[in-house]
Coordinates of C-alpha atoms in Angstrom, one line a residue:
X1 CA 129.2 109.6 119.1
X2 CA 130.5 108.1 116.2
X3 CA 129.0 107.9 112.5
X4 CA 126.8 105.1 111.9
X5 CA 127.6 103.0 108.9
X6 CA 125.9 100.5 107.4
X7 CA 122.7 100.3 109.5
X8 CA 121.0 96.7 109.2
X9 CA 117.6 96.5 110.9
X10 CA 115.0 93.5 110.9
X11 CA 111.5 93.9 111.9
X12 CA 109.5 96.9 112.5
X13 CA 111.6 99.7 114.4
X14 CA 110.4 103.4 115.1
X15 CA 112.4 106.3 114.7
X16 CA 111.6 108.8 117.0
X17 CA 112.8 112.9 116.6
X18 CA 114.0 114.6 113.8
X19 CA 116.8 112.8 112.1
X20 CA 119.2 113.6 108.9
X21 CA 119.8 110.7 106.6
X22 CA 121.8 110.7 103.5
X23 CA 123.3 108.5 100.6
X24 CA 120.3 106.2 101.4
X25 CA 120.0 103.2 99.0
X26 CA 117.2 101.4 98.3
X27 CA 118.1 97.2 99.0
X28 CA 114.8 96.3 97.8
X29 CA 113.0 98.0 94.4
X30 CA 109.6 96.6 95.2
X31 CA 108.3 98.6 98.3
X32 CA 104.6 99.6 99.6
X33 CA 100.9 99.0 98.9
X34 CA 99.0 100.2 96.0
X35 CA 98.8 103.9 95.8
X36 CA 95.5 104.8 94.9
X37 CA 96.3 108.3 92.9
X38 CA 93.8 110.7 91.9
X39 CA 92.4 111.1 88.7
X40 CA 92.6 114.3 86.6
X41 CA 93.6 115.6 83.1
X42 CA 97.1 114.1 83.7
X43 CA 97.9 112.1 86.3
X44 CA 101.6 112.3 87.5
X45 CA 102.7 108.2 89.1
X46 CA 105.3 109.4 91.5
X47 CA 107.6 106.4 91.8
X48 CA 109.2 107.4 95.1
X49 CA 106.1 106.5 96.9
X50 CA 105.9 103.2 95.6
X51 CA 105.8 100.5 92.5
X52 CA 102.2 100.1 92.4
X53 CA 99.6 102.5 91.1
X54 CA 96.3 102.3 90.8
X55 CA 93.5 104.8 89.0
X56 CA 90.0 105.4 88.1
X57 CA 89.8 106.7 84.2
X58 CA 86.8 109.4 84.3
X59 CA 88.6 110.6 81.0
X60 CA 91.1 111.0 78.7
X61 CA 94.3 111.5 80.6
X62 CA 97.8 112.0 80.1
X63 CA 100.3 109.4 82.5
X64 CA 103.7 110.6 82.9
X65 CA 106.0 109.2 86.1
X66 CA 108.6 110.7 88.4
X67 CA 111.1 109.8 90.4
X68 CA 111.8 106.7 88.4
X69 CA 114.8 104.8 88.9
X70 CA 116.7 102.8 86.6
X71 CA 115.7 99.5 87.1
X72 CA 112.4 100.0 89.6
X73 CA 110.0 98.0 87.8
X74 CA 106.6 99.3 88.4
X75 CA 102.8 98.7 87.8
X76 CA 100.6 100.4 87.0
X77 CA 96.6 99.6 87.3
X78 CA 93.7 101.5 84.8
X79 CA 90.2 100.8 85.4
X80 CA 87.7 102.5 83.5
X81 CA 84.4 104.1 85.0
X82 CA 81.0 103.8 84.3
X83 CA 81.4 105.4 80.9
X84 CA 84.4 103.4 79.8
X85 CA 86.4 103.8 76.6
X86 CA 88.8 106.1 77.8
X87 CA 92.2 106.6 76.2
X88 CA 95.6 107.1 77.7
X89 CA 98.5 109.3 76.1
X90 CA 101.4 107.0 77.9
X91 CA 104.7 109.0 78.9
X92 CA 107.4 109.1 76.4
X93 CA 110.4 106.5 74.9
X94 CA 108.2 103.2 76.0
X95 CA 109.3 99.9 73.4
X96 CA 105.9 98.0 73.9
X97 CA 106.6 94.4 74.0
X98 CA 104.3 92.3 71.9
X99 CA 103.9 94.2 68.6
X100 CA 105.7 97.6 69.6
X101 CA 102.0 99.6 70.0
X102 CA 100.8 100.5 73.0
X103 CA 98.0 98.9 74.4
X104 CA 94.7 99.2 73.8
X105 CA 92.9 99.4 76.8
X106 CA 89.6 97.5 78.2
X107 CA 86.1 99.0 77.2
X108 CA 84.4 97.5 80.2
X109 CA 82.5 99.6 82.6
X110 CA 84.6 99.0 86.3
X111 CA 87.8 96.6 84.8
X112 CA 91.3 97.2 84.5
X113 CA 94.1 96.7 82.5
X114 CA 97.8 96.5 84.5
X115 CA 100.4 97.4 82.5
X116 CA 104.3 96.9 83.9
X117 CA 107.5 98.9 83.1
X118 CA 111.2 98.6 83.5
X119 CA 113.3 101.5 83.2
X120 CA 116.4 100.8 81.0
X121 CA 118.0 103.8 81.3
X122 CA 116.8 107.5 82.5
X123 CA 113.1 108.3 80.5
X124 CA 113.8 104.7 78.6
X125 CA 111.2 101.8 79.7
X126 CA 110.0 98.5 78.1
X127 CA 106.0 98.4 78.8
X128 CA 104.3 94.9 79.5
X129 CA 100.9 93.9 79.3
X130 CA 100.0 92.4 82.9
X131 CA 96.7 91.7 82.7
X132 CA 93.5 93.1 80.8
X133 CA 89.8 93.5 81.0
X134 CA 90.3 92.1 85.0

């Protein structure tokens, strides 16, 4: 059969058997539900999976990201636990908006602070405050 090129598909399809794809492009940089990662000494936001992270802080943690692409903005959520007041060591080359500095993140038990990025250029990101104390 021939190759197929350009594939455009609209509503939900299935894909049945074990198939080969390659040069896939992503037409849309804002895909899937919250991911709700799991909390540790660092916590590693895998951007292939999707644009929106969420975590519960039970420390003081270290955030970097993978599989970033330029241009895939992405969120990501911090709520503090019942002991609250933990600190964040952010993943490298972020220009904060607002001041330059980092945020400083909520000291209430059970809210969150969103924070959004936009990759400029590979490791490069400019960090936004989306909401706080929420």
């Amino acid at each position: 059969s021939p190759t197929a090129r350009g594939i455009i598909t609209t509503g939900t399809q299935t894909i049945a058997g074990a198939k080969t794809f390659s040069s896939i492009v992503k037409a849309n940089t804002s895909y899937g539900d919250f991911t709700t990662d799991t909390d540790g000494a660092t916590i590693t936001f895998d951007m292939s999976l999707t644009n929106k992270h969420r975590v519960t802080l039970a420390g003081n943690r270290t955030l970097p990201v993978s599989n970033v692409t330029v241009g895939q903005f992405f969120t990501i959520e911090l709520i503090q636990d019942a002991t609250v007041s933990r600190t964040v060591t952010w993943f490298s080359t972020i220009k904060w908006a607002e001041g330059g500095t980092a945020p400083t993140l909520t000291t209430t038990a059970s809210k969150s602070d969103v924070v959004g990025f936009l990759p400029t250029s590979s490791g490069n990101y400019i960090g936004f405050v989306l909401g706080k104390n929420i």
